[in-house]
mmCIF file of C-alpha atoms in Angstrom:
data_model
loop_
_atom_site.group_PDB
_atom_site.id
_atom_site.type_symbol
_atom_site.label_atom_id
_atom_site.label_comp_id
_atom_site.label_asym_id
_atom_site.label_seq_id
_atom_site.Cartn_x
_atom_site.Cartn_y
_atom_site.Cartn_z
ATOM 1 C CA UNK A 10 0.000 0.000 0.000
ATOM 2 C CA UNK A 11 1.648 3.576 -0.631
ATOM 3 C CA UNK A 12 0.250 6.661 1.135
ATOM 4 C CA UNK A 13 0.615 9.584 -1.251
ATOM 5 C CA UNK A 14 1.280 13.046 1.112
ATOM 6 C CA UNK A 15 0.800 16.288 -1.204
ATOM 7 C CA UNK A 16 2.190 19.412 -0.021
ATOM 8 C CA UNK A 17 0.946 22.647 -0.086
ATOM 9 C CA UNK A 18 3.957 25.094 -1.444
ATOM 10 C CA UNK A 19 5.038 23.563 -4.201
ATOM 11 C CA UNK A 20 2.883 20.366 -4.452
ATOM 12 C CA UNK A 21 5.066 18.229 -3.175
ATOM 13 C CA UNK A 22 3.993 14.536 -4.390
ATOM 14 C CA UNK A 23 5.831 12.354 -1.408
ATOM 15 C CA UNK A 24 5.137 8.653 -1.756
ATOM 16 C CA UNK A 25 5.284 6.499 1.324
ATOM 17 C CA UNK A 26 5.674 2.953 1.277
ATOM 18 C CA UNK A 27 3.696 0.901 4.607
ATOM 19 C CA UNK A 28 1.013 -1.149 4.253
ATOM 20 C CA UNK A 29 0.989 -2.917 8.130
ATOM 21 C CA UNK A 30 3.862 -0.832 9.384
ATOM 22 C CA UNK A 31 2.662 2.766 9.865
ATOM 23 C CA UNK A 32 6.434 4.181 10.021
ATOM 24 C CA UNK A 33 8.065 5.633 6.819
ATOM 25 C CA UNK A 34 11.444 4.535 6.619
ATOM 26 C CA UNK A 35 14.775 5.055 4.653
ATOM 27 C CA UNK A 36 15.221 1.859 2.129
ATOM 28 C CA UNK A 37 17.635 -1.048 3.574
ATOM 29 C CA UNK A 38 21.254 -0.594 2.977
ATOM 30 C CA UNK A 39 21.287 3.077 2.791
ATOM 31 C CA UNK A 40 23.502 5.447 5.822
ATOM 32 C CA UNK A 41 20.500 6.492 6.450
ATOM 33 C CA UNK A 42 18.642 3.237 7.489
ATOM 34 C CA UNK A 43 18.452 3.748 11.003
ATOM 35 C CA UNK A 44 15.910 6.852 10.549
ATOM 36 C CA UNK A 45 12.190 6.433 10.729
ATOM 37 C CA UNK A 46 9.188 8.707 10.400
ATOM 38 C CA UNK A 47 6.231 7.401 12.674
ATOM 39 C CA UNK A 48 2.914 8.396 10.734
ATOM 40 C CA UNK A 49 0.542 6.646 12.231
ATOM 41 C CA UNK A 50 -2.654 8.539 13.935
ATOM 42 C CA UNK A 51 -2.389 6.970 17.072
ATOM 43 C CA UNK A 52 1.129 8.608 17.837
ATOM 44 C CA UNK A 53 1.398 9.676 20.982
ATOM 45 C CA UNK A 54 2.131 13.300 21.517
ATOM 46 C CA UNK A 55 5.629 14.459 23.552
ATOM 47 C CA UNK A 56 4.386 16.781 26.741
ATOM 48 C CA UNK A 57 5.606 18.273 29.767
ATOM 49 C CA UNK A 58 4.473 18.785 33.189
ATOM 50 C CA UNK A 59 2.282 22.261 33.728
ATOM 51 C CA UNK A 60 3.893 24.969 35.065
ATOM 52 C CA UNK A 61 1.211 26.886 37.116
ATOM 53 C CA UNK A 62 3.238 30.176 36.932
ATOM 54 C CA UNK A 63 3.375 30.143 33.242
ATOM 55 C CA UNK A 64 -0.305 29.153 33.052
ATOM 56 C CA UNK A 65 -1.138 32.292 35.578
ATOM 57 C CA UNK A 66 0.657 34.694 32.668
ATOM 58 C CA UNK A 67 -2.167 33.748 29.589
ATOM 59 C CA UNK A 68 -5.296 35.928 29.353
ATOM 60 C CA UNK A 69 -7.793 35.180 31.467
ATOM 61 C CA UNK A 70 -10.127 34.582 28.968
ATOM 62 C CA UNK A 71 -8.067 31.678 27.417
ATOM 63 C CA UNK A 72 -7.157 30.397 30.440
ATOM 64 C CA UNK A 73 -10.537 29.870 31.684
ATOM 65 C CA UNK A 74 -11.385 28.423 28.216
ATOM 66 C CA UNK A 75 -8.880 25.638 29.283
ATOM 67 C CA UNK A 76 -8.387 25.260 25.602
ATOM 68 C CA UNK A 77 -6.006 25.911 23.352
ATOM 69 C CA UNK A 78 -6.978 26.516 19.419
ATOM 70 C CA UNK A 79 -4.170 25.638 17.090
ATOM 71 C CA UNK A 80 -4.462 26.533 13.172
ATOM 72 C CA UNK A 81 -1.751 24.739 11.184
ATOM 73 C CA UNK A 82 -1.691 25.559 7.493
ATOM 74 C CA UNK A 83 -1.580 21.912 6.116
ATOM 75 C CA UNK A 84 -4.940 21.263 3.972
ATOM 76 C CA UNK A 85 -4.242 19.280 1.076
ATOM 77 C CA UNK A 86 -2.457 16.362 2.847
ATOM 78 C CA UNK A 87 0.580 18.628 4.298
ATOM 79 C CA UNK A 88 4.296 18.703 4.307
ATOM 80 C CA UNK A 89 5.856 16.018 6.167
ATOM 81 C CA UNK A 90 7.486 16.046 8.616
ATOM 82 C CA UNK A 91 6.400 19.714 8.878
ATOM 83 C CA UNK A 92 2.588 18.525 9.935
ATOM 84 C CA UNK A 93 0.728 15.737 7.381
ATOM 85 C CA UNK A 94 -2.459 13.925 7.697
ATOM 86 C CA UNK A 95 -1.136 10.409 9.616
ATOM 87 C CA UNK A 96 -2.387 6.885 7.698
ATOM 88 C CA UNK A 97 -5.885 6.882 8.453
ATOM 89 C CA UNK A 98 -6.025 9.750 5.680
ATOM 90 C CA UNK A 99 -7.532 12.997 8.558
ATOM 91 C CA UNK A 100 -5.120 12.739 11.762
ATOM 92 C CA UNK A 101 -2.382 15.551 11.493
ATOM 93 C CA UNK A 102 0.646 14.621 12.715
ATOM 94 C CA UNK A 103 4.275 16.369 12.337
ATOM 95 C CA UNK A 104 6.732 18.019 14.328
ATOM 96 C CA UNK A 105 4.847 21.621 14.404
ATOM 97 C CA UNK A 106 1.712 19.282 15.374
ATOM 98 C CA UNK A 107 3.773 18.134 18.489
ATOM 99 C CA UNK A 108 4.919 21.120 19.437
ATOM 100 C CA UNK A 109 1.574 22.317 19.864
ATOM 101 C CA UNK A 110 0.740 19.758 22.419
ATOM 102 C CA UNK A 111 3.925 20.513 24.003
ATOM 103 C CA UNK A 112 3.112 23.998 24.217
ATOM 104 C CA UNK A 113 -0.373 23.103 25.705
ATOM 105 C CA UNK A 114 0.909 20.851 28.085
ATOM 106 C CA UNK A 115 2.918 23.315 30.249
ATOM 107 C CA UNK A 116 0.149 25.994 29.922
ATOM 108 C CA UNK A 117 -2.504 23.520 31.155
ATOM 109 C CA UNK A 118 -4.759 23.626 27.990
ATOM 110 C CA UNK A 119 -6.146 20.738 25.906
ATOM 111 C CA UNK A 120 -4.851 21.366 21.933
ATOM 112 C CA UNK A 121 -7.538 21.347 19.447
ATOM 113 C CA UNK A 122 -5.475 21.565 15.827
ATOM 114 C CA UNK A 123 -7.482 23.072 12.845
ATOM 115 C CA UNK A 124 -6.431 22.346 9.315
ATOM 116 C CA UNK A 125 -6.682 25.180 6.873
ATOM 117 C CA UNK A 126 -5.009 26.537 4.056
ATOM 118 C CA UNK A 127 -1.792 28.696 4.221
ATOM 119 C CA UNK A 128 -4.221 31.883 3.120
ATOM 120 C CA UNK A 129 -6.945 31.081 5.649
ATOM 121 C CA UNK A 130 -4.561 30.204 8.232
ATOM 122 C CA UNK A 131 -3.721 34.240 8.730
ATOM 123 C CA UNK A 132 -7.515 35.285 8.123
ATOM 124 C CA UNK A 133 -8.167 32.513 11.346
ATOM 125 C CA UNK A 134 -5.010 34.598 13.173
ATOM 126 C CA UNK A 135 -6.957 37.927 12.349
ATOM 127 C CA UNK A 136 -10.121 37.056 13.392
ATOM 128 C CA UNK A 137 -9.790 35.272 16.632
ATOM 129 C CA UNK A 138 -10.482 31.773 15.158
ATOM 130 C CA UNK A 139 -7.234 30.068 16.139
ATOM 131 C CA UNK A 140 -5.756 31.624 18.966
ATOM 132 C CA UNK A 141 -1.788 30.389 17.757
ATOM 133 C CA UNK A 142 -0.389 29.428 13.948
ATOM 134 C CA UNK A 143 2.174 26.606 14.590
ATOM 135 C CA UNK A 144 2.877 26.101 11.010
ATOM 136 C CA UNK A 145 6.469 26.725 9.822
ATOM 137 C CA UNK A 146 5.809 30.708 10.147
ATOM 138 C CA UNK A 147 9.347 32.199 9.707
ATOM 139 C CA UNK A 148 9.660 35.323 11.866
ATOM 140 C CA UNK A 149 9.724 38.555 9.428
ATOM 141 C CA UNK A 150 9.622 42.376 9.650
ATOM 142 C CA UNK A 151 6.669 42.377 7.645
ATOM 143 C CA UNK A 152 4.609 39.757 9.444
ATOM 144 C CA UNK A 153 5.807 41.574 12.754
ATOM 145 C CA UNK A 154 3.168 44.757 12.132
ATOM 146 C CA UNK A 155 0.100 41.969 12.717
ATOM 147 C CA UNK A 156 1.280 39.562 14.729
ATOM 148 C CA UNK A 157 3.319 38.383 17.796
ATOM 149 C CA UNK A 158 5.980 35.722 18.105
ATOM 150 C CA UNK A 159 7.282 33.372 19.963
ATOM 151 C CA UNK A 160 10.275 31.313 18.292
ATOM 152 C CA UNK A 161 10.575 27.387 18.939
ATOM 153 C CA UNK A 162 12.727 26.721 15.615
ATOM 154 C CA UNK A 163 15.744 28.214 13.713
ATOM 155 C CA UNK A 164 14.800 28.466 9.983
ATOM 156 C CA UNK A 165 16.693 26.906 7.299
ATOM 157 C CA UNK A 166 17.131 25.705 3.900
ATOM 158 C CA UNK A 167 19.004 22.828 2.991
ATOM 159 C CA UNK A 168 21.506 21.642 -0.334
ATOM 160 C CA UNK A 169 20.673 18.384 -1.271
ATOM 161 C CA UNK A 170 22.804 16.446 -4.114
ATOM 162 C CA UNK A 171 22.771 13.483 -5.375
ATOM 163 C CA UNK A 172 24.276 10.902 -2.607
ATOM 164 C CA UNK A 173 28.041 10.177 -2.871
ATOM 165 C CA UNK A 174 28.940 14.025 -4.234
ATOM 166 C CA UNK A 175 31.463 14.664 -1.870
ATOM 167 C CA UNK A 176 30.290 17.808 -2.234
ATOM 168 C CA UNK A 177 30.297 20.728 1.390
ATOM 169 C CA UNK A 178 27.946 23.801 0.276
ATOM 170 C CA UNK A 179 29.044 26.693 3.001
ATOM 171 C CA UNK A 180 29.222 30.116 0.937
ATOM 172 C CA UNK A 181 28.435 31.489 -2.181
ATOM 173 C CA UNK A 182 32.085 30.141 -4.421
ATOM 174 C CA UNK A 183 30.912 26.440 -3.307
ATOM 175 C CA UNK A 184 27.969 26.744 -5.857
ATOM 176 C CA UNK A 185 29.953 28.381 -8.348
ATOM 177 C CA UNK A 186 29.645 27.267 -12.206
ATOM 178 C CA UNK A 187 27.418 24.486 -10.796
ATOM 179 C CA UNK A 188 23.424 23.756 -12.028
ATOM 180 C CA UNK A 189 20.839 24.895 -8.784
ATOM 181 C CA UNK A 190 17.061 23.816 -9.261
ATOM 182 C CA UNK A 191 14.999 26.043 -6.691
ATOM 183 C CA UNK A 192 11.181 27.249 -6.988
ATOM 184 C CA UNK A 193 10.600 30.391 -8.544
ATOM 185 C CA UNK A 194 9.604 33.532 -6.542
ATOM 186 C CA UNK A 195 10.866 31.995 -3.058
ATOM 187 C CA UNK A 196 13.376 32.824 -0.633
ATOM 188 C CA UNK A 197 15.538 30.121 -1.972
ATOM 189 C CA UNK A 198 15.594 31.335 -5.227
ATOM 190 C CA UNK A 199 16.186 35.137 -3.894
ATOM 191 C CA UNK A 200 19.412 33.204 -1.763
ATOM 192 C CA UNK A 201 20.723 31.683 -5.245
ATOM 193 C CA UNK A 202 20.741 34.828 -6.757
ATOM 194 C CA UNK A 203 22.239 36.672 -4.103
ATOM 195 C CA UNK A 204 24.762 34.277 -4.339
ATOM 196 C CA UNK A 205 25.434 34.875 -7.695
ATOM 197 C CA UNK A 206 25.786 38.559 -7.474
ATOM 198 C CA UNK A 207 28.409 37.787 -4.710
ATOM 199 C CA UNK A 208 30.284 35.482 -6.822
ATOM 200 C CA UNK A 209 30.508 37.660 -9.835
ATOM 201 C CA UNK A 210 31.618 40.550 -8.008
ATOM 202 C CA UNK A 211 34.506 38.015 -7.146
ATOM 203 C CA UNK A 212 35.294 36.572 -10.796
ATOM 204 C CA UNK A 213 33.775 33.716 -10.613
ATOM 205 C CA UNK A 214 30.909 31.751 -12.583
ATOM 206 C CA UNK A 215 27.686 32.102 -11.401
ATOM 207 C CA UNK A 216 25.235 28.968 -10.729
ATOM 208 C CA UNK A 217 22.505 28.505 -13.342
ATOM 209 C CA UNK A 218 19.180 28.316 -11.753
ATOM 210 C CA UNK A 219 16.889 25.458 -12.574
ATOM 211 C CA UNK A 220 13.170 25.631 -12.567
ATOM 212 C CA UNK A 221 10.469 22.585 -12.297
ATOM 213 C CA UNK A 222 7.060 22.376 -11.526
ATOM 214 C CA UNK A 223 6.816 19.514 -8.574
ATOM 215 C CA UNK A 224 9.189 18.131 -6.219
ATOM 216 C CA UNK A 225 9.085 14.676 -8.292
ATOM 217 C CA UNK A 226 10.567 16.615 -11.208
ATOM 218 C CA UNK A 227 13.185 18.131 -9.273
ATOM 219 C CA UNK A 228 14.257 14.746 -7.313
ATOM 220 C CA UNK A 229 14.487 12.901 -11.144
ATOM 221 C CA UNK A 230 16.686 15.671 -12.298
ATOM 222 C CA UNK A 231 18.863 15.733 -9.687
ATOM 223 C CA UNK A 232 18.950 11.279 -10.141
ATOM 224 C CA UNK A 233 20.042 12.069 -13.452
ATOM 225 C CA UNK A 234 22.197 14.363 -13.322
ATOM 226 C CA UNK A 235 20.541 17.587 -15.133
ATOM 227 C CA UNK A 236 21.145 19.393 -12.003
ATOM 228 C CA UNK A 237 23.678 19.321 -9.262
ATOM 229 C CA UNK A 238 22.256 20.736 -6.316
ATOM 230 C CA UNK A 239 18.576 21.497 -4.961
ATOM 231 C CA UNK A 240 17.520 24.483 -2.338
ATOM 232 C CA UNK A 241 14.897 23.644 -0.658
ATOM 233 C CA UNK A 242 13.234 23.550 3.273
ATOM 234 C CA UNK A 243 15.642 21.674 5.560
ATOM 235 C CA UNK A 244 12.951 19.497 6.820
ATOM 236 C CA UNK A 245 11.426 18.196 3.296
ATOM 237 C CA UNK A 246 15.332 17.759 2.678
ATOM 238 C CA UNK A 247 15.476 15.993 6.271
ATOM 239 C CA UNK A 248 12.631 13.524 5.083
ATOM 240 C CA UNK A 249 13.207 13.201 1.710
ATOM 241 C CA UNK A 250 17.155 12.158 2.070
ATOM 242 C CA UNK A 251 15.640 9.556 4.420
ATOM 243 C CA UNK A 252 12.851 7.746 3.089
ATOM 244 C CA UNK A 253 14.541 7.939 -0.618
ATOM 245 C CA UNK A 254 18.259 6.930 0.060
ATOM 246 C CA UNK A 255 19.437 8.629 -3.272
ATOM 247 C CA UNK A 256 20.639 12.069 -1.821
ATOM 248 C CA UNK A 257 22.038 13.831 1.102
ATOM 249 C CA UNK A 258 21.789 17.264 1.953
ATOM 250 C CA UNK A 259 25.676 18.672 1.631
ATOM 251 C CA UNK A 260 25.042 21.930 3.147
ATOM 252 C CA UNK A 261 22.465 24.434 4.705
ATOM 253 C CA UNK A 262 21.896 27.964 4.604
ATOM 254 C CA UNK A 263 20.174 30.548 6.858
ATOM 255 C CA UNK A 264 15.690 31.178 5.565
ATOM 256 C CA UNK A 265 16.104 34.702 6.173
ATOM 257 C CA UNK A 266 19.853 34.816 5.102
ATOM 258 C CA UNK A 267 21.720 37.095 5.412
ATOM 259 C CA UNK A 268 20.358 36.917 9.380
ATOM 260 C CA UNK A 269 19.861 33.908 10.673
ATOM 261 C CA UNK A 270 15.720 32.725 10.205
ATOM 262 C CA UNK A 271 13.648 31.666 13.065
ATOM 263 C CA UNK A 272 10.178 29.702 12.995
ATOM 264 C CA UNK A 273 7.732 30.842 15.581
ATOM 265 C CA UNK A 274 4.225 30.428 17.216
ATOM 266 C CA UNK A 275 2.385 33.135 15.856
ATOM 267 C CA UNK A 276 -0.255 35.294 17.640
ATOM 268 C CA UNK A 277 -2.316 38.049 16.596
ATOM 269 C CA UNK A 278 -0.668 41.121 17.830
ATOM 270 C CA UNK A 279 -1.402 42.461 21.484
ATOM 271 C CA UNK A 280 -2.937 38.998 22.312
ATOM 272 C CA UNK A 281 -0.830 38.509 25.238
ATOM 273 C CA UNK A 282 -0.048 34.943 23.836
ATOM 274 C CA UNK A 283 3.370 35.625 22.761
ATOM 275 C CA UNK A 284 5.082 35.564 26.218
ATOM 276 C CA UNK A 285 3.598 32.835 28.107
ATOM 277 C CA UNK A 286 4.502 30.667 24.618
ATOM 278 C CA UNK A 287 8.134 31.466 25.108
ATOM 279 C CA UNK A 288 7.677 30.928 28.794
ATOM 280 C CA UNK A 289 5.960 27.436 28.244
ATOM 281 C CA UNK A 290 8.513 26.614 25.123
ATOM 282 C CA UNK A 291 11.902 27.586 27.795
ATOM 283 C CA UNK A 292 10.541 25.339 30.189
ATOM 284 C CA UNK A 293 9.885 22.317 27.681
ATOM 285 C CA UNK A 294 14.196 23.286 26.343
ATOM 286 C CA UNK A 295 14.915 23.246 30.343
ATOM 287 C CA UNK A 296 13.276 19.753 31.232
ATOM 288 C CA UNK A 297 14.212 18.380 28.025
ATOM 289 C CA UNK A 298 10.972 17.760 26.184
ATOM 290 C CA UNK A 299 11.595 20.508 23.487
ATOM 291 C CA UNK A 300 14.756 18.142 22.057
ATOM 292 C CA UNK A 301 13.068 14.904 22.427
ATOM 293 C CA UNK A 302 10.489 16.218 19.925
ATOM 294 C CA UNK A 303 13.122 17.660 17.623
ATOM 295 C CA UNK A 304 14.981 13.909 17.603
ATOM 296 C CA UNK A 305 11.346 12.062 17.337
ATOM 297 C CA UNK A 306 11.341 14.128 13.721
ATOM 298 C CA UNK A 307 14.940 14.305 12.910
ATOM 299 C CA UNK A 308 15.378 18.076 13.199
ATOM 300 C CA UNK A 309 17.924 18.441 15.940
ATOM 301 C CA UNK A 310 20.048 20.792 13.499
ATOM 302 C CA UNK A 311 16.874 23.443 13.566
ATOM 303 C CA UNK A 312 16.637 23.665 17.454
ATOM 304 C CA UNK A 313 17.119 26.894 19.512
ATOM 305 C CA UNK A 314 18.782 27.296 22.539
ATOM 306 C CA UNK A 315 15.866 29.907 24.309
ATOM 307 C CA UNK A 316 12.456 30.880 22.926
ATOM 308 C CA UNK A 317 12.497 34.610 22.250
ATOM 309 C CA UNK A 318 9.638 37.257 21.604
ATOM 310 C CA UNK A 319 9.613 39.110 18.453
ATOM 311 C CA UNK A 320 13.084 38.880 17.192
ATOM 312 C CA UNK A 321 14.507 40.757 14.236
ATOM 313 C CA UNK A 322 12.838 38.939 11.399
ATOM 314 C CA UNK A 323 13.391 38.505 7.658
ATOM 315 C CA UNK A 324 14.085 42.653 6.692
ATOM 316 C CA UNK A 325 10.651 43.645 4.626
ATOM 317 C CA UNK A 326 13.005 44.457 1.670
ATOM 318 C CA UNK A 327 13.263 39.892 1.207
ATOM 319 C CA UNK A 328 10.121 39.333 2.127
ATOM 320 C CA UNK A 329 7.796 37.104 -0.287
#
């Protein structure tokens, strides 16, 4: 039986082989046979013990409510291991799906996660539908005018070539001369062709960008060899290098570059959400629940050291 997970930015067509087995793994023989991705729906959740101190901090009305209203762009199947519907086709699951119930744990409050599009996710925000977005939201400038945050992940985009390249992507001469497939009118492409600038002003050849309409198309010209390198979201990379075998991501690079990105819960602005978050999320890094859910997913490489309110975000000049 194969599960077929489509993703919403880009539409990302992610087949998963597991008919009895509800866990997504790498194929035998590969490095990276030891990793798994647990999709089933009745995962259980990583929590913490409540801390009454940082319940006391949410509005009253929310914490009387004793409920906590998630909204997690993912409609349309999801991004894994972002947040995806689990096997029986309607559970979402993912890493931003956990950290929700994380997040609810220490404040006291039982999650209730809405699926909605990435548009309708922001028009829940503004209205008072969801009161949090835990849904890959990178922290900008821009986003900052409307709405609070509270950061849980560091943002980044990974270089994945084909497996065996040898190949260590660290500034812009690395990708020099060499064929980049990224998705037009994305932060990944505006990265590449910073990059480029930078590399001409230094003499050297500039990377020829690539463009393809699905993530299948971009995966068979890498396999071929019409491409050597694709920038993408660390985590698809994550998974995809994983359950494929046939890649392996040789480098990453900063979402919001040149700053470093960071992923946050988002609130609408003045909510009063934003701090007790960070509270809640410092107290899951301090007792050690905040990595276990990072290493249940993979994602250790995206994990933050302290939760932080509002940080500078991507500058409003890069934003898309």
């Amino acid at each position: 039986m194969k599960k077929t997970l489509v993703a919403g930015l880009g539409v990302l067509l992610l087949a998963l082989a597991g008919c009895a087995d509800p866990v997504a793994e790498s194929p035998k023989g590969s490095d990276a046979s030891a990793i798994s991705f647990d999709t089933s729906a009745g995962q259980s959740h990583i929590t913490s013990a409540k801390v009454d101190s940082i319940a006391a901090e949410l509005p009253a009305a929310v914490r009387d409510s004793g409920k906590l209203v998630v909204g997690s762009g993912s409609a349309g199947g999801g991004l894994p291991p972002l947040a995806f519907t689990a096997d029986d086709n309607k559970t979402p699951v993912g890493v931003d799906i956990d950290f929700a119930y994380l997040v609810g744990s220490v404040l006291g409050l039982q999650v209730e996660i809405q699926t909605t599009s990435w548009e309708n996710l922001f028009l829940g925000l503004d209205s008072g539908k969801y009161q949090a977005g835990i849904s890959n939201i990178g922290v900008s400038e821009l986003r900052k005018e409307k709405y609070d945050f509270a950061t849980y992940r560091l943002g980044l985009h990974a270089w994945e070539a084909k497996k065996g390249s040898g190949w260590k992507i660290t500034k812009p001469a690395d990708i020099a001369g060499k064929t980049v497939a990224v998705s037009s009118g994305t932060l990944q492409e505006a990265i590449l062709l910073d990059w480029n600038k930078q590399n001409v002003a230094a003499g050297l050849k500039p990377a020829s960008p690539k463009y393809y309409q699905s993530a299948t198309d971009y995966y068979l010209a890498l396999d071929s060899g019409r491409i050597d390198l694709y920038l993408g979201p660390n985590p698809t990379a994550t998974y995809h290098v994983a359950t494929s075998g046939k890649t392996e991501i040789v480098g990453t690079v900063s979402s919001s570059y040149p700053i470093q990105g960071l992923v946050g819960v988002t609130t609408k602005k003045g909510s009063g959400l934003a701090k007790p978050f960070a509270d809640a999320l410092n107290a899951a890094i301090a007792d050690g629940s905040y990595a276990k859910v990072l290493a249940k997913w993979h994602l250790e490489a995206e994990g933050v050291q302290k939760s932080l309110v509002n940080p500078p975000g991507l500058p409003k000049n890069k934003q898309k």
